[in-house]
Amino acid sequence: MLAAVVGGAACARSAHAQGGQAASSAPTRAIPTIDPPDPNPKVPAFKLPPKACDTHTHIFGPASRYPFAANRPYNAPEAPLESFRAVHEKIGVERCVIVNATVHGTDNRVVTDAIAQSGGAYKGIANLSDDMSDQDLMALDKGGIRGCRFAFLKRLGGVGDMNKFSRIVHRVAEIGWHVDVYFEAGTIGEFAGLLRALPAPYVIDHMGTVQAAKGLDDPAFKALLDLQTSDEKCWVKITGLERASAGGKPFDDSVPFAKRLIDNAPDRVLWGTDWPHPNVKMMPNDGEIVDLIPLARSCNSTQASRR
C-alpha cells in the first residue's frame, strides 16, 4: 500500500509551481464541495494560556486573490484571513502555524501573505514540488515557512513519487525545516521504517488518523505509540478529534487517545484546531474543541510543555 498512497499535496503538484499556474477557470471534472466551518464559535469555558498556539490551521482564499488549483481534490468555501483571525480571537489563540491545504496546490502565497501581516505571530507549512529551486525554498524560509507537508491520502492526491519525496525531504532538512505527514487510517505501521529514516524531525497529523471505534488496543494506534517513544524525531499533533470520533459530538470518545499520546511523550505533542475542518463528517465548533483540552491534558506534563 505504501507505494500506492504516497504523495498528495506536497510532491505531486509539479504542474503547479509556486505563484504561477493555479487555475481560476472551472475544471472539466466534477469536484466535491466540502462544508463551511461553524460560523458561530463558542467562547470556550477553558481559558487558553497566554501566547497559546494553534499548530494546525488553514486559510482558504479568497479565490479572487489566491486561486484554487485546477487539480484540487475538493472545492472549499472561502475561509479567509479575516475569518481566521476572528475565530482565534474568540477562542483565545494568539499564535499559529498555518498549513497550506491541497486546494491551493503549491501556491503558498495564502500562507506567506498571512505570516507577513501577523507581526511575528504566525509561521507556516508549505506544499512543495520537486522542481522548485533553492532560491524558491529560501524565499519561503524568509517568508516564515518552517516545514513542508506530504499528504499520503488517495483522496488528496493519489499516487506520488518516492524519489521526489526523498529529494524534497533531504533539501528541506538542509535548511532546518521539519516534515509534516498525513496518513490514511491504519497505515502508521507501514510507514514506521520510512519515518525513522528521515533526516529531519517529522510531525504526524491528526493523531495518526486514529479511529476511536477500534479502541486503544488497535494495532495501528500501538504502532504510533511505539514510534512516538522510540524516535525522538517524532512529534504528534493532537488534532482531528472530530475525525477520530465514532460517537459524534462532543467527540469525547477520542479523548482517551489524545491523553495516551500526551502521557506517552508530553514534550513532543502539539495542539491545533484544524479550522476550517476540511472534509470532516461532522463539523465541530471550535470553542468546544478547546474545551476538550482539559479532558486530555496529561498529569505528567509540565507547565512549560502545556504552554
PDB file of C-alpha atoms in Angstrom:
ATOM      1  CA  MET A   1       0.000   0.000   0.000  1.00  0.00           C
ATOM      2  CA  LEU A   2       2.859   2.404   0.733  1.00  0.00           C
ATOM      3  CA  ALA A   3       3.725   2.984  -2.909  1.00  0.00           C
ATOM      4  CA  ALA A   4       0.071   3.365  -3.807  1.00  0.00           C
ATOM      5  CA  VAL A   5      -0.707   6.210  -1.419  1.00  0.00           C
ATOM      6  CA  VAL A   6       2.500   8.229  -1.350  1.00  0.00           C
ATOM      7  CA  GLY A   7       2.414  11.809  -2.467  1.00  0.00           C
ATOM      8  CA  GLY A   8      -0.521  14.114  -2.187  1.00  0.00           C
ATOM      9  CA  ALA A   9      -0.277  17.796  -1.809  1.00  0.00           C
ATOM     10  CA  ALA A  10       3.396  18.297  -1.288  1.00  0.00           C
ATOM     11  CA  CYS A  11       5.107  16.345  -4.023  1.00  0.00           C
ATOM     12  CA  ALA A  12       2.559  15.597  -6.732  1.00  0.00           C
ATOM     13  CA  ARG A  13       1.929  19.180  -7.763  1.00  0.00           C
ATOM     14  CA  SER A  14       4.817  19.835 -10.125  1.00  0.00           C
ATOM     15  CA  ALA A  15       2.393  21.212 -12.692  1.00  0.00           C
ATOM     16  CA  HIS A  16       1.567  23.995 -10.268  1.00  0.00           C
ATOM     17  CA  ALA A  17       4.812  25.696  -9.332  1.00  0.00           C
ATOM     18  CA  GLN A  18       4.528  28.343  -6.615  1.00  0.00           C
ATOM     19  CA  GLY A  19       2.753  31.529  -7.568  1.00  0.00           C
ATOM     20  CA  GLY A  20       2.105  30.504 -11.108  1.00  0.00           C
ATOM     21  CA  GLN A  21      -0.402  28.158 -12.595  1.00  0.00           C
ATOM     22  CA  ALA A  22      -3.201  27.632 -10.107  1.00  0.00           C
ATOM     23  CA  ALA A  23      -6.113  27.990 -12.467  1.00  0.00           C
ATOM     24  CA  SER A  24      -9.227  30.003 -11.732  1.00  0.00           C
ATOM     25  CA  SER A  25     -11.187  28.623 -14.698  1.00  0.00           C
ATOM     26  CA  ALA A  26     -13.773  25.956 -13.985  1.00  0.00           C
ATOM     27  CA  PRO A  27     -12.319  22.432 -14.166  1.00  0.00           C
ATOM     28  CA  THR A  28     -13.905  19.922 -16.506  1.00  0.00           C
ATOM     29  CA  ARG A  29     -14.256  17.141 -13.928  1.00  0.00           C
ATOM     30  CA  ALA A  30     -16.739  17.092 -11.077  1.00  0.00           C
ATOM     31  CA  ILE A  31     -15.156  18.173  -7.793  1.00  0.00           C
ATOM     32  CA  PRO A  32     -16.938  17.667  -4.457  1.00  0.00           C
ATOM     33  CA  THR A  33     -17.606  20.719  -2.297  1.00  0.00           C
ATOM     34  CA  ILE A  34     -16.916  20.466   1.421  1.00  0.00           C
ATOM     35  CA  ASP A  35     -18.909  22.083   4.214  1.00  0.00           C
ATOM     36  CA  PRO A  36     -18.012  25.501   5.645  1.00  0.00           C
ATOM     37  CA  PRO A  37     -16.891  25.853   9.265  1.00  0.00           C
ATOM     38  CA  ASP A  38     -19.312  26.653  12.071  1.00  0.00           C
ATOM     39  CA  PRO A  39     -19.823  30.422  11.737  1.00  0.00           C
ATOM     40  CA  ASN A  40     -20.521  30.882  15.451  1.00  0.00           C
ATOM     41  CA  PRO A  41     -17.627  29.557  17.534  1.00  0.00           C
ATOM     42  CA  LYS A  42     -18.420  29.497  21.232  1.00  0.00           C
ATOM     43  CA  VAL A  43     -16.299  31.167  23.858  1.00  0.00           C
ATOM     44  CA  PRO A  44     -14.701  28.125  25.496  1.00  0.00           C
ATOM     45  CA  ALA A  45     -15.052  27.514  29.209  1.00  0.00           C
ATOM     46  CA  PHE A  46     -11.380  26.513  29.275  1.00  0.00           C
ATOM     47  CA  LYS A  47      -9.128  29.539  29.031  1.00  0.00           C
ATOM     48  CA  LEU A  48      -6.050  29.002  26.900  1.00  0.00           C
ATOM     49  CA  PRO A  49      -2.765  30.287  28.368  1.00  0.00           C
ATOM     50  CA  PRO A  50      -1.150  33.492  27.068  1.00  0.00           C
ATOM     51  CA  LYS A  51       0.584  33.049  23.705  1.00  0.00           C
ATOM     52  CA  ALA A  52      -1.371  29.838  23.029  1.00  0.00           C
ATOM     53  CA  CYS A  53      -0.505  28.424  19.609  1.00  0.00           C
ATOM     54  CA  ASP A  54      -2.810  26.653  17.178  1.00  0.00           C
ATOM     55  CA  THR A  55      -0.315  24.442  15.335  1.00  0.00           C
ATOM     56  CA  HIS A  56      -2.635  23.161  12.608  1.00  0.00           C
ATOM     57  CA  THR A  57      -4.986  25.505  10.812  1.00  0.00           C
ATOM     58  CA  HIS A  58      -5.745  26.564   7.248  1.00  0.00           C
ATOM     59  CA  ILE A  59      -6.807  29.568   5.208  1.00  0.00           C
ATOM     60  CA  PHE A  60      -8.898  29.182   2.028  1.00  0.00           C
ATOM     61  CA  GLY A  61      -8.935  32.077  -0.396  1.00  0.00           C
ATOM     62  CA  PRO A  62     -10.316  34.486  -1.237  1.00  0.00           C
ATOM     63  CA  ALA A  63     -10.139  32.783  -4.615  1.00  0.00           C
ATOM     64  CA  SER A  64     -10.054  36.134  -6.399  1.00  0.00           C
ATOM     65  CA  ARG A  65      -6.614  36.695  -4.886  1.00  0.00           C
ATOM     66  CA  TYR A  66      -5.463  33.152  -4.184  1.00  0.00           C
ATOM     67  CA  PRO A  67      -6.968  30.930  -6.916  1.00  0.00           C
ATOM     68  CA  PHE A  68      -7.617  27.301  -6.164  1.00  0.00           C
ATOM     69  CA  ALA A  69      -5.503  24.763  -8.049  1.00  0.00           C
ATOM     70  CA  ALA A  70      -7.110  23.269 -11.150  1.00  0.00           C
ATOM     71  CA  ASN A  71      -6.337  19.730  -9.956  1.00  0.00           C
ATOM     72  CA  ARG A  72      -7.625  20.312  -6.421  1.00  0.00           C
ATOM     73  CA  PRO A  73      -9.320  17.302  -4.800  1.00  0.00           C
ATOM     74  CA  TYR A  74     -12.239  19.336  -3.417  1.00  0.00           C
ATOM     75  CA  ASN A  75     -13.883  22.746  -3.543  1.00  0.00           C
ATOM     76  CA  ALA A  76     -13.740  24.709  -0.316  1.00  0.00           C
ATOM     77  CA  PRO A  77     -15.969  27.555   0.832  1.00  0.00           C
ATOM     78  CA  GLU A  78     -13.765  30.565   1.384  1.00  0.00           C
ATOM     79  CA  ALA A  79     -12.268  30.808   4.862  1.00  0.00           C
ATOM     80  CA  PRO A  80     -10.106  33.938   4.548  1.00  0.00           C
ATOM     81  CA  LEU A  81      -7.667  35.586   6.918  1.00  0.00           C
ATOM     82  CA  GLU A  82     -10.312  37.865   8.447  1.00  0.00           C
ATOM     83  CA  SER A  83     -12.487  34.906   9.478  1.00  0.00           C
ATOM     84  CA  PHE A  84      -9.412  33.013  10.651  1.00  0.00           C
ATOM     85  CA  ARG A  85      -8.433  35.874  12.951  1.00  0.00           C
ATOM     86  CA  ALA A  86     -11.958  36.228  14.316  1.00  0.00           C
ATOM     87  CA  VAL A  87     -12.107  32.563  15.319  1.00  0.00           C
ATOM     88  CA  HIS A  88      -8.746  32.744  17.059  1.00  0.00           C
ATOM     89  CA  GLU A  89      -9.748  35.878  18.930  1.00  0.00           C
ATOM     90  CA  LYS A  90     -12.944  34.192  20.098  1.00  0.00           C
ATOM     91  CA  ILE A  91     -11.242  31.058  21.412  1.00  0.00           C
ATOM     92  CA  GLY A  92      -8.118  32.728  22.814  1.00  0.00           C
ATOM     93  CA  VAL A  93      -5.383  31.757  20.330  1.00  0.00           C
ATOM     94  CA  GLU A  94      -2.573  34.297  19.843  1.00  0.00           C
ATOM     95  CA  ARG A  95      -0.112  32.380  17.650  1.00  0.00           C
ATOM     96  CA  CYS A  96      -0.476  29.732  14.985  1.00  0.00           C
ATOM     97  CA  VAL A  97       1.068  27.553  12.302  1.00  0.00           C
ATOM     98  CA  ILE A  98      -0.809  27.770   9.001  1.00  0.00           C
ATOM     99  CA  VAL A  99      -0.709  24.574   6.964  1.00  0.00           C
ATOM    100  CA  ASN A 100      -1.237  25.175   3.262  1.00  0.00           C
ATOM    101  CA  ALA A 101      -4.066  22.949   2.103  1.00  0.00           C
ATOM    102  CA  THR A 102      -4.300  20.937  -1.077  1.00  0.00           C
ATOM    103  CA  VAL A 103      -6.866  23.295  -2.606  1.00  0.00           C
ATOM    104  CA  HIS A 104      -4.093  25.852  -3.166  1.00  0.00           C
ATOM    105  CA  GLY A 105      -1.636  23.361  -4.654  1.00  0.00           C
ATOM    106  CA  THR A 106       1.945  24.599  -4.428  1.00  0.00           C
ATOM    107  CA  ASP A 107       0.968  28.255  -4.472  1.00  0.00           C
ATOM    108  CA  ASN A 108       1.919  29.125  -0.890  1.00  0.00           C
ATOM    109  CA  ARG A 109       1.106  32.846  -1.019  1.00  0.00           C
ATOM    110  CA  VAL A 110      -2.074  32.422   1.021  1.00  0.00           C
ATOM    111  CA  VAL A 111       0.207  31.340   3.885  1.00  0.00           C
ATOM    112  CA  THR A 112       3.170  33.674   3.415  1.00  0.00           C
ATOM    113  CA  ASP A 113       0.935  36.732   2.988  1.00  0.00           C
ATOM    114  CA  ALA A 114      -0.842  35.934   6.256  1.00  0.00           C
ATOM    115  CA  ILE A 115       2.511  35.470   8.001  1.00  0.00           C
ATOM    116  CA  ALA A 116       3.669  38.848   6.703  1.00  0.00           C
ATOM    117  CA  GLN A 117       0.645  40.504   8.318  1.00  0.00           C
ATOM    118  CA  SER A 118       0.955  38.714  11.667  1.00  0.00           C
ATOM    119  CA  GLY A 119       3.655  40.723  13.396  1.00  0.00           C
ATOM    120  CA  GLY A 120       5.646  37.571  14.030  1.00  0.00           C
ATOM    121  CA  ALA A 121       2.727  35.567  15.454  1.00  0.00           C
ATOM    122  CA  TYR A 122       2.404  33.098  12.558  1.00  0.00           C
ATOM    123  CA  LYS A 123       4.605  30.515  10.875  1.00  0.00           C
ATOM    124  CA  GLY A 124       3.701  28.189   8.029  1.00  0.00           C
ATOM    125  CA  ILE A 125       3.906  24.780   6.398  1.00  0.00           C
ATOM    126  CA  ALA A 126       4.210  24.736   2.600  1.00  0.00           C
ATOM    127  CA  ASN A 127       3.302  22.434  -0.245  1.00  0.00           C
ATOM    128  CA  LEU A 128       6.344  21.866  -2.438  1.00  0.00           C
ATOM    129  CA  SER A 129       7.112  20.473  -5.851  1.00  0.00           C
ATOM    130  CA  ASP A 130      10.356  18.803  -6.829  1.00  0.00           C
ATOM    131  CA  ASP A 131      11.091  21.417  -9.472  1.00  0.00           C
ATOM    132  CA  MET A 132      11.272  24.313  -7.019  1.00  0.00           C
ATOM    133  CA  SER A 133      14.709  25.910  -6.957  1.00  0.00           C
ATOM    134  CA  ASP A 134      16.906  26.513  -3.933  1.00  0.00           C
ATOM    135  CA  GLN A 135      16.028  30.184  -4.324  1.00  0.00           C
ATOM    136  CA  ASP A 136      12.330  29.294  -4.115  1.00  0.00           C
ATOM    137  CA  LEU A 137      12.907  27.412  -0.876  1.00  0.00           C
ATOM    138  CA  MET A 138      14.965  30.202   0.651  1.00  0.00           C
ATOM    139  CA  ALA A 139      12.266  32.726  -0.275  1.00  0.00           C
ATOM    140  CA  LEU A 140       9.721  30.569   1.523  1.00  0.00           C
ATOM    141  CA  ASP A 141      12.032  30.294   4.516  1.00  0.00           C
ATOM    142  CA  LYS A 142      12.418  34.064   4.593  1.00  0.00           C
ATOM    143  CA  GLY A 143       8.636  34.324   4.406  1.00  0.00           C
ATOM    144  CA  GLY A 144       8.165  32.287   7.587  1.00  0.00           C
ATOM    145  CA  ILE A 145       7.789  28.752   6.250  1.00  0.00           C
ATOM    146  CA  ARG A 146       9.321  26.157   8.563  1.00  0.00           C
ATOM    147  CA  GLY A 147       8.241  22.838   7.080  1.00  0.00           C
ATOM    148  CA  CYS A 148       6.582  21.039   4.194  1.00  0.00           C
ATOM    149  CA  ARG A 149       3.631  18.707   4.107  1.00  0.00           C
ATOM    150  CA  PHE A 150       3.086  15.327   2.487  1.00  0.00           C
ATOM    151  CA  ALA A 151      -0.471  14.020   2.410  1.00  0.00           C
ATOM    152  CA  PHE A 152      -0.318  10.246   1.987  1.00  0.00           C
ATOM    153  CA  LEU A 153      -4.029  10.015   1.195  1.00  0.00           C
ATOM    154  CA  LYS A 154      -5.501   8.867  -2.092  1.00  0.00           C
ATOM    155  CA  ARG A 155      -8.323  11.391  -1.856  1.00  0.00           C
ATOM    156  CA  LEU A 156      -5.828  14.252  -1.556  1.00  0.00           C
ATOM    157  CA  GLY A 157      -3.536  13.428  -4.413  1.00  0.00           C
ATOM    158  CA  GLY A 158      -3.271   9.841  -5.447  1.00  0.00           C
ATOM    159  CA  VAL A 159      -0.032   8.162  -6.418  1.00  0.00           C
ATOM    160  CA  GLY A 160       3.207  10.035  -5.879  1.00  0.00           C
ATOM    161  CA  ASP A 161       6.878   9.502  -6.485  1.00  0.00           C
ATOM    162  CA  MET A 162       9.114   8.307  -3.649  1.00  0.00           C
ATOM    163  CA  ASN A 163      12.211   9.631  -5.396  1.00  0.00           C
ATOM    164  CA  LYS A 164      10.694  13.116  -5.355  1.00  0.00           C
ATOM    165  CA  PHE A 165       9.692  12.646  -1.736  1.00  0.00           C
ATOM    166  CA  SER A 166      13.261  11.717  -0.797  1.00  0.00           C
ATOM    167  CA  ARG A 167      14.797  14.626  -2.692  1.00  0.00           C
ATOM    168  CA  ILE A 168      12.432  17.148  -1.143  1.00  0.00           C
ATOM    169  CA  VAL A 169      12.916  15.804   2.387  1.00  0.00           C
ATOM    170  CA  HIS A 170      16.697  15.992   2.134  1.00  0.00           C
ATOM    171  CA  ARG A 171      16.543  19.505   0.720  1.00  0.00           C
ATOM    172  CA  VAL A 172      14.317  20.826   3.492  1.00  0.00           C
ATOM    173  CA  ALA A 173      16.404  19.078   6.150  1.00  0.00           C
ATOM    174  CA  GLU A 174      19.395  21.070   4.955  1.00  0.00           C
ATOM    175  CA  ILE A 175      17.630  24.353   5.710  1.00  0.00           C
ATOM    176  CA  GLY A 176      16.378  23.231   9.111  1.00  0.00           C
ATOM    177  CA  TRP A 177      12.738  22.541   8.311  1.00  0.00           C
ATOM    178  CA  HIS A 178      10.601  19.671   9.554  1.00  0.00           C
ATOM    179  CA  VAL A 179       8.299  17.350   7.609  1.00  0.00           C
ATOM    180  CA  ASP A 180       4.556  17.243   8.218  1.00  0.00           C
ATOM    181  CA  VAL A 181       2.858  13.935   7.309  1.00  0.00           C
ATOM    182  CA  TYR A 182      -0.786  12.913   6.978  1.00  0.00           C
ATOM    183  CA  PHE A 183      -1.636   9.222   6.631  1.00  0.00           C
ATOM    184  CA  GLU A 184      -4.558   7.006   5.771  1.00  0.00           C
ATOM    185  CA  ALA A 185      -6.183   5.463   8.838  1.00  0.00           C
ATOM    186  CA  GLY A 186      -4.496   2.279   9.958  1.00  0.00           C
ATOM    187  CA  THR A 187      -1.275   2.691   7.974  1.00  0.00           C
ATOM    188  CA  ILE A 188       1.198   4.113  10.509  1.00  0.00           C
ATOM    189  CA  GLY A 189       2.920   0.760  10.948  1.00  0.00           C
ATOM    190  CA  GLU A 190       3.610   0.532   7.220  1.00  0.00           C
ATOM    191  CA  PHE A 191       5.416   3.866   7.272  1.00  0.00           C
ATOM    192  CA  ALA A 192       7.359   3.480  10.539  1.00  0.00           C
ATOM    193  CA  GLY A 193      10.625   2.471   8.849  1.00  0.00           C
ATOM    194  CA  LEU A 194      10.382   5.329   6.377  1.00  0.00           C
ATOM    195  CA  LEU A 195       9.748   7.833   9.161  1.00  0.00           C
ATOM    196  CA  ARG A 196      12.581   6.617  11.370  1.00  0.00           C
ATOM    197  CA  ALA A 197      14.979   7.041   8.435  1.00  0.00           C
ATOM    198  CA  LEU A 198      14.004  10.652   7.746  1.00  0.00           C
ATOM    199  CA  PRO A 199      16.860  13.157   8.055  1.00  0.00           C
ATOM    200  CA  ALA A 200      14.596  15.741   9.713  1.00  0.00           C
ATOM    201  CA  PRO A 201      12.074  15.914  12.554  1.00  0.00           C
ATOM    202  CA  TYR A 202       8.564  14.970  11.482  1.00  0.00           C
ATOM    203  CA  VAL A 203       5.096  15.781  12.749  1.00  0.00           C
ATOM    204  CA  ILE A 204       2.226  13.316  12.334  1.00  0.00           C
ATOM    205  CA  ASP A 205      -1.119  14.979  11.679  1.00  0.00           C
ATOM    206  CA  HIS A 206      -4.411  14.217  13.411  1.00  0.00           C
ATOM    207  CA  MET A 207      -3.116  11.703  15.974  1.00  0.00           C
ATOM    208  CA  GLY A 208      -2.091   9.388  13.149  1.00  0.00           C
ATOM    209  CA  THR A 209      -5.672   9.352  11.849  1.00  0.00           C
ATOM    210  CA  VAL A 210      -6.667   7.110  14.729  1.00  0.00           C
ATOM    211  CA  GLN A 211     -10.155   5.551  14.705  1.00  0.00           C
ATOM    212  CA  ALA A 212     -11.815   5.669  18.125  1.00  0.00           C
ATOM    213  CA  ALA A 213     -14.140   2.810  17.246  1.00  0.00           C
ATOM    214  CA  LYS A 214     -11.170   0.423  17.148  1.00  0.00           C
ATOM    215  CA  GLY A 215     -10.149   1.160  20.739  1.00  0.00           C
ATOM    216  CA  LEU A 216      -6.832   1.823  22.435  1.00  0.00           C
ATOM    217  CA  ASP A 217      -5.562  -1.664  21.591  1.00  0.00           C
ATOM    218  CA  ASP A 218      -5.804  -1.060  17.854  1.00  0.00           C
ATOM    219  CA  PRO A 219      -2.501  -2.223  16.298  1.00  0.00           C
ATOM    220  CA  ALA A 220      -2.205   0.981  14.277  1.00  0.00           C
ATOM    221  CA  PHE A 221      -2.501   3.099  17.432  1.00  0.00           C
ATOM    222  CA  LYS A 222       0.021   0.906  19.228  1.00  0.00           C
ATOM    223  CA  ALA A 223       2.386   1.380  16.279  1.00  0.00           C
ATOM    224  CA  LEU A 224       2.015   5.140  16.660  1.00  0.00           C
ATOM    225  CA  LEU A 225       2.762   4.978  20.390  1.00  0.00           C
ATOM    226  CA  ASP A 226       5.837   2.853  19.726  1.00  0.00           C
ATOM    227  CA  LEU A 227       7.097   5.272  17.082  1.00  0.00           C
ATOM    228  CA  GLN A 228       6.494   8.190  19.413  1.00  0.00           C
ATOM    229  CA  THR A 229       8.575   6.669  22.207  1.00  0.00           C
ATOM    230  CA  SER A 230      11.311   5.105  20.082  1.00  0.00           C
ATOM    231  CA  ASP A 231      12.101   8.016  17.744  1.00  0.00           C
ATOM    232  CA  GLU A 232      12.865  11.429  19.208  1.00  0.00           C
ATOM    233  CA  LYS A 233      12.319  12.989  15.794  1.00  0.00           C
ATOM    234  CA  CYS A 234       8.625  12.077  16.051  1.00  0.00           C
ATOM    235  CA  TRP A 235       6.044  14.663  17.070  1.00  0.00           C
ATOM    236  CA  VAL A 236       2.280  14.116  17.040  1.00  0.00           C
ATOM    237  CA  LYS A 237      -0.490  16.658  16.598  1.00  0.00           C
ATOM    238  CA  ILE A 238      -3.419  16.418  18.971  1.00  0.00           C
ATOM    239  CA  THR A 239      -5.840  17.479  16.273  1.00  0.00           C
ATOM    240  CA  GLY A 240      -8.788  15.973  14.482  1.00  0.00           C
ATOM    241  CA  LEU A 241     -10.652  14.552  17.473  1.00  0.00           C
ATOM    242  CA  GLU A 242     -13.815  15.048  15.436  1.00  0.00           C
ATOM    243  CA  ARG A 243     -12.238  12.971  12.655  1.00  0.00           C
ATOM    244  CA  ALA A 244     -11.375  10.136  15.028  1.00  0.00           C
ATOM    245  CA  SER A 245     -14.706  10.056  16.822  1.00  0.00           C
ATOM    246  CA  ALA A 246     -17.207   7.277  16.296  1.00  0.00           C
ATOM    247  CA  GLY A 247     -19.856   8.802  18.555  1.00  0.00           C
ATOM    248  CA  GLY A 248     -20.064  12.343  17.219  1.00  0.00           C
ATOM    249  CA  LYS A 249     -20.395  15.448  19.349  1.00  0.00           C
ATOM    250  CA  PRO A 250     -18.891  16.226  21.793  1.00  0.00           C
ATOM    251  CA  PHE A 251     -16.215  13.874  20.348  1.00  0.00           C
ATOM    252  CA  ASP A 252     -15.138  12.791  23.826  1.00  0.00           C
ATOM    253  CA  ASP A 253     -14.666   9.193  22.709  1.00  0.00           C
ATOM    254  CA  SER A 254     -11.463  10.469  21.050  1.00  0.00           C
ATOM    255  CA  VAL A 255     -10.109  11.968  24.270  1.00  0.00           C
ATOM    256  CA  PRO A 256      -8.521   8.744  25.645  1.00  0.00           C
ATOM    257  CA  PHE A 257      -6.357   8.538  22.512  1.00  0.00           C
ATOM    258  CA  ALA A 258      -5.228  12.132  22.928  1.00  0.00           C
ATOM    259  CA  LYS A 259      -4.460  11.556  26.585  1.00  0.00           C
ATOM    260  CA  ARG A 260      -2.466   8.404  25.867  1.00  0.00           C
ATOM    261  CA  LEU A 261      -0.352  10.246  23.296  1.00  0.00           C
ATOM    262  CA  ILE A 262       0.235  13.144  25.684  1.00  0.00           C
ATOM    263  CA  ASP A 263       1.211  10.825  28.537  1.00  0.00           C
ATOM    264  CA  ASN A 264       3.462   8.868  26.186  1.00  0.00           C
ATOM    265  CA  ALA A 265       5.629  11.823  25.107  1.00  0.00           C
ATOM    266  CA  PRO A 266       4.386  15.052  26.713  1.00  0.00           C
ATOM    267  CA  ASP A 267       7.194  17.173  25.297  1.00  0.00           C
ATOM    268  CA  ARG A 268       6.566  16.089  21.678  1.00  0.00           C
ATOM    269  CA  VAL A 269       2.869  16.711  21.187  1.00  0.00           C
ATOM    270  CA  LEU A 270       1.262  19.745  19.588  1.00  0.00           C
ATOM    271  CA  TRP A 271      -2.306  21.026  19.754  1.00  0.00           C
ATOM    272  CA  GLY A 272      -4.338  22.550  16.961  1.00  0.00           C
ATOM    273  CA  THR A 273      -7.895  23.233  15.840  1.00  0.00           C
ATOM    274  CA  ASP A 274      -7.714  22.154  12.161  1.00  0.00           C
ATOM    275  CA  TRP A 275     -10.001  25.123  11.355  1.00  0.00           C
ATOM    276  CA  PRO A 276     -11.903  25.303   8.992  1.00  0.00           C
ATOM    277  CA  HIS A 277     -12.051  21.499   9.313  1.00  0.00           C
ATOM    278  CA  PRO A 278     -11.927  20.347   5.685  1.00  0.00           C
ATOM    279  CA  ASN A 279     -13.514  17.015   4.796  1.00  0.00           C
ATOM    280  CA  VAL A 280     -14.990  16.176   8.195  1.00  0.00           C
ATOM    281  CA  LYS A 281     -18.147  14.090   8.552  1.00  0.00           C
ATOM    282  CA  MET A 282     -19.483  16.253  11.388  1.00  0.00           C
ATOM    283  CA  MET A 283     -18.487  19.908  11.709  1.00  0.00           C
ATOM    284  CA  PRO A 284     -17.188  20.812  15.180  1.00  0.00           C
ATOM    285  CA  ASN A 285     -17.484  24.103  16.995  1.00  0.00           C
ATOM    286  CA  ASP A 286     -14.020  25.469  17.739  1.00  0.00           C
ATOM    287  CA  GLY A 287     -14.929  26.588  21.243  1.00  0.00           C
ATOM    288  CA  GLU A 288     -15.963  23.012  22.013  1.00  0.00           C
ATOM    289  CA  ILE A 289     -12.675  21.765  20.537  1.00  0.00           C
ATOM    290  CA  VAL A 290     -10.805  23.937  23.065  1.00  0.00           C
ATOM    291  CA  ASP A 291     -12.936  22.567  25.893  1.00  0.00           C
ATOM    292  CA  LEU A 292     -11.646  19.059  25.174  1.00  0.00           C
ATOM    293  CA  ILE A 293      -8.128  20.126  26.192  1.00  0.00           C
ATOM    294  CA  PRO A 294      -8.514  19.779  29.989  1.00  0.00           C
ATOM    295  CA  LEU A 295     -10.048  16.330  29.486  1.00  0.00           C
ATOM    296  CA  ALA A 296      -6.970  15.134  27.600  1.00  0.00           C
ATOM    297  CA  ARG A 297      -4.224  17.032  29.346  1.00  0.00           C
ATOM    298  CA  SER A 298      -1.566  14.848  30.925  1.00  0.00           C
ATOM    299  CA  CYS A 299      -0.965  14.956  34.655  1.00  0.00           C
ATOM    300  CA  ASN A 300       2.717  14.361  33.810  1.00  0.00           C
ATOM    301  CA  SER A 301       3.130  17.418  31.594  1.00  0.00           C
ATOM    302  CA  THR A 302       4.987  20.416  32.947  1.00  0.00           C
ATOM    303  CA  GLN A 303       3.651  23.948  32.986  1.00  0.00           C
ATOM    304  CA  ALA A 304       6.169  24.816  30.242  1.00  0.00           C
ATOM    305  CA  SER A 305       5.054  21.982  27.984  1.00  0.00           C
ATOM    306  CA  ARG A 306       1.383  22.869  28.486  1.00  0.00           C
ATOM    307  CA  ARG A 307       2.202  26.294  27.111  1.00  0.00           C
TER     308      ARG A 307
END
